[in-house]
N, CA, C and O atoms as a DFTB+ gen file, in Angstrom:
432 C
 N C O
     1  1       0.819      -1.189       0.000
     2  2       0.000       0.000       0.000
     3  2       0.870       1.263       0.000
     4  3       0.517       2.274      -0.606
     5  1       2.005       1.185       0.686
     6  2       2.906       2.329       0.719
     7  2       3.457       2.583      -0.674
     8  3       3.573       3.734      -1.096
     9  1       3.796       1.520      -1.391
    10  2       4.329       1.663      -2.732
    11  2       3.320       2.344      -3.645
    12  3       3.688       3.206      -4.442
    13  1       2.052       1.965      -3.534
    14  2       1.009       2.577      -4.358
    15  2       0.928       4.068      -4.065
    16  3       0.796       4.881      -4.980
    17  1       1.009       4.426      -2.786
    18  2       0.949       5.833      -2.411
    19  2       2.144       6.600      -2.975
    20  3       1.999       7.733      -3.432
    21  1       3.312       5.987      -2.942
    22  2       4.492       6.636      -3.502
    23  2       4.369       6.764      -5.010
    24  3       4.728       7.793      -5.582
    25  1       3.863       5.718      -5.656
    26  2       3.717       5.744      -7.110
    27  2       2.728       6.814      -7.538
    28  3       2.857       7.382      -8.623
    29  1       1.751       7.090      -6.703
    30  2       0.742       8.091      -7.050
    31  2       1.357       9.481      -7.178
    32  3       0.828      10.336      -7.888
    33  1       2.470       9.703      -6.491
    34  2       3.131      10.990      -6.559
    35  2       3.840      11.215      -7.875
    36  3       4.177      12.349      -8.216
    37  1       4.070      10.150      -8.615
    38  2       4.733      10.252      -9.907
    39  2       3.702      10.548     -10.987
    40  3       2.516      10.262     -10.825
    41  1       4.161      11.117     -12.073
    42  2       3.260      11.403     -13.183
    43  2       2.743      10.140     -13.852
    44  3       1.720      10.172     -14.534
    45  1       3.444       9.024     -13.661
    46  2       3.062       7.804     -14.355
    47  2       1.974       7.016     -13.630
    48  3       1.494       6.013     -14.159
    49  1       1.581       7.437     -12.454
    50  2       0.544       6.716     -11.707
    51  2       1.080       5.431     -11.133
    52  3       2.291       5.215     -11.107
    53  1       0.181       4.567     -10.668
    54  2       0.619       3.314     -10.042
    55  2       1.295       2.400     -11.067
    56  3       0.973       2.428     -12.254
    57  1       2.223       1.605     -10.589
    58  2       2.935       0.670     -11.452
    59  2       2.010      -0.467     -11.875
    60  3       0.960      -0.694     -11.274
    61  1       2.424      -1.172     -12.921
    62  2       1.654      -2.337     -13.350
    63  2       1.613      -3.383     -12.239
    64  3       0.585      -4.030     -12.042
    65  1       2.713      -3.556     -11.514
    66  2       2.720      -4.565     -10.447
    67  2       1.758      -4.188      -9.322
    68  3       1.123      -5.067      -8.739
    69  1       1.639      -2.890      -9.006
    70  2       0.672      -2.460      -7.990
    71  2      -0.750      -2.713      -8.480
    72  3      -1.608      -3.145      -7.709
    73  1      -1.003      -2.444      -9.765
    74  2      -2.314      -2.694     -10.359
    75  2      -2.643      -4.183     -10.295
    76  3      -3.738      -4.563      -9.882
    77  1      -1.695      -5.023     -10.704
    78  2      -1.910      -6.472     -10.731
    79  2      -2.175      -7.003      -9.329
    80  3      -3.088      -7.806      -9.140
    81  1      -1.396      -6.572      -8.347
    82  2      -1.586      -7.014      -6.964
    83  2      -2.982      -6.650      -6.464
    84  3      -3.676      -7.486      -5.884
    85  1      -3.388      -5.404      -6.689
    86  2      -4.717      -4.957      -6.248
    87  2      -5.821      -5.735      -6.961
    88  3      -6.822      -6.104      -6.347
    89  1      -5.637      -5.981      -8.242
    90  2      -6.620      -6.716      -9.044
    91  2      -6.760      -8.154      -8.537
    92  3      -7.875      -8.655      -8.390
    93  1      -5.645      -8.809      -8.274
    94  2      -5.682     -10.186      -7.773
    95  2      -6.368     -10.259      -6.415
    96  3      -7.160     -11.168      -6.161
    97  1      -6.063      -9.299      -5.540
    98  2      -6.689      -9.274      -4.220
    99  2      -8.189      -9.042      -4.331
   100  3      -8.970      -9.674      -3.619
   101  1      -8.595      -8.144      -5.214
   102  2     -10.022      -7.875      -5.400
   103  2     -10.741      -9.116      -5.917
   104  3     -11.876      -9.390      -5.526
   105  1     -10.088      -9.854      -6.783
   106  2     -10.677     -11.053      -7.368
   107  2     -10.909     -12.178      -6.389
   108  3     -11.616     -13.137      -6.698
   109  1     -10.327     -12.072      -5.220
   110  2     -10.488     -13.105      -4.197
   111  2     -11.573     -12.765      -3.188
   112  3     -11.792     -13.514      -2.236
   113  1     -12.254     -11.641      -3.386
   114  2     -13.280     -11.220      -2.430
   115  2     -14.677     -11.444      -2.995
   116  3     -14.946     -11.134      -4.155
   117  1     -15.542     -11.975      -2.182
   118  2     -16.983     -12.073      -2.382
   119  2     -17.491     -12.193      -3.800
   120  3     -17.173     -13.145      -4.512
   121  1     -18.283     -11.217      -4.202
   122  2     -18.960     -11.247      -5.499
   123  2     -17.969     -11.263      -6.659
   124  3     -18.241     -11.880      -7.690
   125  1     -16.829     -10.599      -6.510
   126  2     -15.832     -10.587      -7.579
   127  2     -15.313     -11.991      -7.849
   128  3     -15.130     -12.382      -9.002
   129  1     -15.077     -12.742      -6.791
   130  2     -14.570     -14.103      -6.928
   131  2     -15.595     -14.969      -7.665
   132  3     -15.244     -15.721      -8.574
   133  1     -16.837     -14.856      -7.273
   134  2     -17.892     -15.644      -7.899
   135  2     -18.073     -15.233      -9.364
   136  3     -18.188     -16.090     -10.240
   137  1     -18.098     -13.927      -9.627
   138  2     -18.295     -13.447     -10.989
   139  2     -17.165     -13.918     -11.902
   140  3     -17.415     -14.400     -13.007
   141  1     -15.939     -13.780     -11.444
   142  2     -14.804     -14.197     -12.272
   143  2     -14.841     -15.691     -12.536
   144  3     -14.543     -16.134     -13.646
   145  1     -15.205     -16.478     -11.520
   146  2     -15.280     -17.930     -11.688
   147  2     -16.362     -18.279     -12.707
   148  3     -16.136     -19.101     -13.595
   149  1     -17.529     -17.663     -12.586
   150  2     -18.631     -17.936     -13.506
   151  2     -18.300     -17.536     -14.942
   152  3     -18.749     -18.182     -15.889
   153  1     -17.521     -16.480     -15.099
   154  2     -17.158     -16.008     -16.437
   155  2     -15.930     -16.731     -16.988
   156  3     -15.559     -16.521     -18.143
   157  1     -15.306     -17.563     -16.192
   158  2     -14.113     -18.273     -16.634
   159  2     -12.881     -17.393     -16.719
   160  3     -11.956     -17.678     -17.479
   161  1     -12.869     -16.325     -15.939
   162  2     -11.742     -15.383     -15.956
   163  2     -10.622     -15.926     -15.077
   164  3     -10.823     -16.239     -13.904
   165  1      -9.435     -16.031     -15.677
   166  2      -8.251     -16.462     -14.932
   167  2      -7.596     -15.218     -14.344
   168  3      -7.186     -14.316     -15.074
   169  1      -7.504     -15.179     -13.028
   170  2      -7.064     -13.989     -12.314
   171  2      -5.799     -13.337     -12.818
   172  3      -5.814     -12.155     -13.162
   173  1      -4.706     -14.071     -12.871
   174  2      -3.432     -13.444     -13.211
   175  2      -3.423     -12.929     -14.649
   176  3      -2.954     -11.821     -14.907
   177  1      -3.937     -13.723     -15.581
   178  2      -3.983     -13.291     -16.977
   179  2      -4.862     -12.052     -17.125
   180  3      -4.499     -11.100     -17.816
   181  1      -6.020     -12.075     -16.469
   182  2      -6.949     -10.944     -16.514
   183  2      -6.297      -9.685     -15.945
   184  3      -6.399      -8.608     -16.533
   185  1      -5.630      -9.823     -14.805
   186  2      -5.035      -8.666     -14.140
   187  2      -3.848      -8.103     -14.911
   188  3      -3.663      -6.886     -14.957
   189  1      -3.045      -8.967     -15.516
   190  2      -1.933      -8.479     -16.343
   191  2      -2.461      -7.729     -17.554
   192  3      -1.942      -6.672     -17.915
   193  1      -3.485      -8.272     -18.173
   194  2      -4.116      -7.596     -19.307
   195  2      -4.696      -6.256     -18.855
   196  3      -4.535      -5.243     -19.535
   197  1      -5.366      -6.259     -17.710
   198  2      -5.966      -5.037     -17.180
   199  2      -4.935      -3.956     -16.932
   200  3      -5.180      -2.784     -17.219
   201  1      -3.785      -4.338     -16.402
   202  2      -2.719      -3.366     -16.143
   203  2      -2.234      -2.742     -17.449
   204  3      -2.050      -1.527     -17.531
   205  1      -2.027      -3.579     -18.473
   206  2      -1.580      -3.064     -19.786
   207  2      -2.623      -2.126     -20.388
   208  3      -2.303      -1.031     -20.850
   209  1      -3.865      -2.574     -20.373
   210  2      -4.939      -1.780     -20.970
   211  2      -5.168      -0.470     -20.201
   212  3      -5.413       0.574     -20.805
   213  1      -5.086      -0.534     -18.878
   214  2      -5.302       0.664     -18.056
   215  2      -4.227       1.708     -18.336
   216  3      -4.510       2.906     -18.364
   217  1      -3.004       1.255     -18.542
   218  2      -1.913       2.196     -18.826
   219  2      -2.184       2.931     -20.135
   220  3      -1.820       4.098     -20.279
   221  1      -2.816       2.257     -21.082
   222  2      -3.126       2.861     -22.378
   223  2      -4.392       3.707     -22.324
   224  3      -4.436       4.797     -22.894
   225  1      -5.426       3.210     -21.639
   226  2      -6.757       3.818     -21.711
   227  2      -7.033       4.887     -20.656
   228  3      -7.899       5.738     -20.855
   229  1      -6.309       4.853     -19.539
   230  2      -6.639       5.734     -18.423
   231  2      -5.487       6.677     -18.076
   232  3      -4.319       6.366     -18.306
   233  1      -5.837       7.817     -17.527
   234  2      -4.831       8.758     -17.036
   235  2      -4.199       8.175     -15.767
   236  3      -4.775       7.281     -15.147
   237  1      -3.023       8.673     -15.377
   238  2      -2.409       8.211     -14.133
   239  2      -3.341       8.393     -12.925
   240  3      -3.392       7.529     -12.049
   241  1      -4.062       9.494     -12.876
   242  2      -4.978       9.748     -11.758
   243  2      -6.117       8.728     -11.759
   244  3      -6.509       8.228     -10.705
   245  1      -6.640       8.426     -12.935
   246  2      -7.723       7.445     -13.037
   247  2      -7.231       6.052     -12.649
   248  3      -7.949       5.304     -11.985
   249  1      -6.005       5.697     -13.059
   250  2      -5.447       4.389     -12.653
   251  2      -5.293       4.331     -11.137
   252  3      -5.540       3.292     -10.524
   253  1      -4.887       5.445     -10.532
   254  2      -4.748       5.472      -9.073
   255  2      -6.099       5.238      -8.409
   256  3      -6.202       4.474      -7.450
   257  1      -7.133       5.896      -8.920
   258  2      -8.478       5.696      -8.367
   259  2      -8.914       4.253      -8.534
   260  3      -9.532       3.682      -7.636
   261  1      -8.597       3.663      -9.670
   262  2      -8.969       2.278      -9.921
   263  2      -8.259       1.332      -8.948
   264  3      -8.881       0.425      -8.396
   265  1      -6.966       1.543      -8.743
   266  2      -6.205       0.701      -7.810
   267  2      -6.765       0.839      -6.391
   268  3      -6.955      -0.162      -5.701
   269  1      -7.025       2.062      -5.959
   270  2      -7.595       2.262      -4.621
   271  2      -8.945       1.563      -4.496
   272  3      -9.235       0.954      -3.466
   273  1      -9.761       1.645      -5.527
   274  2     -11.043       0.959      -5.512
   275  2     -10.885      -0.541      -5.393
   276  3     -11.615      -1.188      -4.643
   277  1      -9.924      -1.109      -6.137
   278  2      -9.684      -2.551      -6.068
   279  2      -9.155      -2.960      -4.705
   280  3      -9.372      -4.091      -4.268
   281  1      -8.464      -2.055      -4.030
   282  2      -7.944      -2.339      -2.691
   283  2      -9.026      -2.200      -1.619
   284  3      -8.765      -2.439      -0.440
   285  1     -10.218      -1.821      -2.019
   286  2     -11.304      -1.635      -1.065
   287  2     -11.311      -0.265      -0.411
   288  3     -12.055      -0.031       0.542
   289  1     -10.493       0.633      -0.915
   290  2     -10.410       1.997      -0.374
   291  2     -11.349       2.898      -1.173
   292  3     -10.923       3.833      -1.851
   293  1     -12.632       2.587      -1.069
   294  2     -13.646       3.253      -1.888
   295  2     -13.715       4.760      -1.634
   296  3     -13.876       5.536      -2.576
   297  1     -13.594       5.181      -0.379
   298  2     -13.678       6.616      -0.065
   299  2     -12.523       7.373      -0.712
   300  3     -12.719       8.464      -1.248
   301  1     -11.321       6.803      -0.667
   302  2     -10.164       7.455      -1.279
   303  2     -10.311       7.506      -2.796
   304  3      -9.992       8.517      -3.423
   305  1     -10.797       6.407      -3.385
   306  2     -11.008       6.372      -4.832
   307  2     -12.066       7.403      -5.235
   308  3     -11.915       8.104      -6.235
   309  1     -13.126       7.483      -4.450
   310  2     -14.202       8.437      -4.729
   311  2     -13.684       9.876      -4.636
   312  3     -14.046      10.725      -5.451
   313  1     -12.846      10.141      -3.651
   314  2     -12.287      11.495      -3.485
   315  2     -11.471      11.895      -4.709
   316  3     -11.531      13.044      -5.147
   317  1     -10.716      10.962      -5.257
   318  2      -9.952      11.248      -6.480
   319  2     -10.912      11.505      -7.632
   320  3     -10.729      12.449      -8.400
   321  1     -11.933      10.665      -7.750
   322  2     -12.923      10.828      -8.815
   323  2     -13.638      12.157      -8.755
   324  3     -13.951      12.751      -9.787
   325  1     -13.899      12.628      -7.542
   326  2     -14.577      13.915      -7.368
   327  2     -13.737      15.079      -7.891
   328  3     -14.282      16.104      -8.300
   329  1     -12.430      14.924      -7.880
   330  2     -11.533      15.987      -8.337
   331  2     -11.366      15.990      -9.858
   332  3     -10.861      16.957     -10.429
   333  1     -11.792      14.903     -10.512
   334  2     -11.686      14.829     -11.968
   335  2     -12.767      15.710     -12.589
   336  3     -13.869      15.832     -12.054
   337  1     -12.436      16.316     -13.718
   338  2     -13.463      17.073     -14.433
   339  2     -14.394      16.080     -15.142
   340  3     -14.145      14.875     -15.156
   341  1     -15.456      16.610     -15.721
   342  2     -16.478      15.752     -16.338
   343  2     -15.901      14.879     -17.459
   344  3     -16.261      13.709     -17.588
   345  1     -15.019      15.446     -18.253
   346  2     -14.405      14.700     -19.359
   347  2     -13.551      13.548     -18.820
   348  3     -13.596      12.438     -19.350
   349  1     -12.775      13.813     -17.767
   350  2     -11.945      12.772     -17.164
   351  2     -12.806      11.665     -16.553
   352  3     -12.481      10.484     -16.675
   353  1     -13.908      12.049     -15.895
   354  2     -14.807      11.054     -15.305
   355  2     -15.427      10.167     -16.379
   356  3     -15.527       8.953     -16.203
   357  1     -15.842      10.770     -17.488
   358  2     -16.426      10.004     -18.584
   359  2     -15.397       9.046     -19.178
   360  3     -15.716       7.894     -19.473
   361  1     -14.165       9.518     -19.355
   362  2     -13.093       8.677     -19.889
   363  2     -12.791       7.521     -18.939
   364  3     -12.512       6.406     -19.379
   365  1     -12.846       7.792     -17.630
   366  2     -12.601       6.755     -16.626
   367  2     -13.667       5.662     -16.721
   368  3     -13.343       4.474     -16.743
   369  1     -14.938       6.068     -16.776
   370  2     -16.028       5.093     -16.848
   371  2     -15.941       4.269     -18.134
   372  3     -16.078       3.046     -18.104
   373  1     -15.716       4.937     -19.247
   374  2     -15.599       4.244     -20.530
   375  2     -14.383       3.317     -20.519
   376  3     -14.459       2.177     -20.977
   377  1     -13.277       3.811     -19.999
   378  2     -12.044       3.027     -19.965
   379  2     -12.167       1.764     -19.131
   380  3     -11.707       0.700     -19.544
   381  1     -12.783       1.871     -17.964
   382  2     -12.907       0.684     -17.112
   383  2     -13.787      -0.367     -17.774
   384  3     -13.502      -1.561     -17.683
   385  1     -14.849       0.064     -18.434
   386  2     -15.723      -0.877     -19.132
   387  2     -14.983      -1.554     -20.284
   388  3     -15.095      -2.765     -20.473
   389  1     -14.230      -0.773     -21.046
   390  2     -13.474      -1.326     -22.172
   391  2     -12.385      -2.284     -21.696
   392  3     -12.163      -3.330     -22.306
   393  1     -11.715      -1.928     -20.618
   394  2     -10.661      -2.794     -20.079
   395  2     -11.245      -4.148     -19.696
   396  3     -10.699      -5.189     -20.061
   397  1     -12.353      -4.134     -18.963
   398  2     -12.964      -5.395     -18.545
   399  2     -13.364      -6.214     -19.769
   400  3     -13.105      -7.416     -19.827
   401  1     -13.991      -5.570     -20.740
   402  2     -14.424      -6.280     -21.947
   403  2     -13.272      -6.900     -22.709
   404  3     -13.346      -8.059     -23.118
   405  1     -12.207      -6.139     -22.903
   406  2     -11.044      -6.654     -23.632
   407  2     -10.365      -7.792     -22.878
   408  3     -10.005      -8.811     -23.469
   409  1     -10.195      -7.615     -21.583
   410  2      -9.416      -8.577     -20.814
   411  2     -10.217      -9.826     -20.450
   412  3      -9.659     -10.923     -20.420
   413  1     -11.487      -9.684     -20.179
   414  2     -12.303     -10.860     -19.867
   415  2     -12.429     -11.745     -21.096
   416  3     -12.446     -12.971     -20.985
   417  1     -12.517     -11.125     -22.269
   418  2     -12.634     -11.882     -23.505
   419  2     -11.371     -12.635     -23.879
   420  3     -11.446     -13.691     -24.506
   421  1     -10.218     -12.112     -23.508
   422  2      -8.931     -12.723     -23.872
   423  2      -8.592     -13.940     -23.021
   424  3      -7.798     -14.780     -23.444
   425  1      -9.167     -14.052     -21.850
   426  2      -8.698     -15.093     -20.925
   427  2      -9.706     -16.208     -20.710
   428  3      -9.532     -17.026     -19.807
   429  1     -10.729     -16.257     -21.498
   430  2     -11.708     -17.342     -21.348
   431  2     -11.161     -18.619     -21.907
   432  3     -11.838     -19.647     -21.874
């Protein structure tokens, strides 16, 4: 968690390894675990794909919000989202949907 906070201070946002770690941890909790199992999503492949796609599709700030959300830090993620302008928020929502679609389809 400290590494993610340090990475957030950089212009590049969280590292791919921080994204992958948060994604894997999220995939082991409750509804996410069941959904991924039902969809045939393989955690590590999905998370590696997600990290690559997020780096391309999302701003560093949006990736940070996404990582915090995956870590269960919803209030912190929401606070970052509140600071985004309308265009950034729309890009974040579109990007997360596209990332899931691309990555879930690749790992079935």
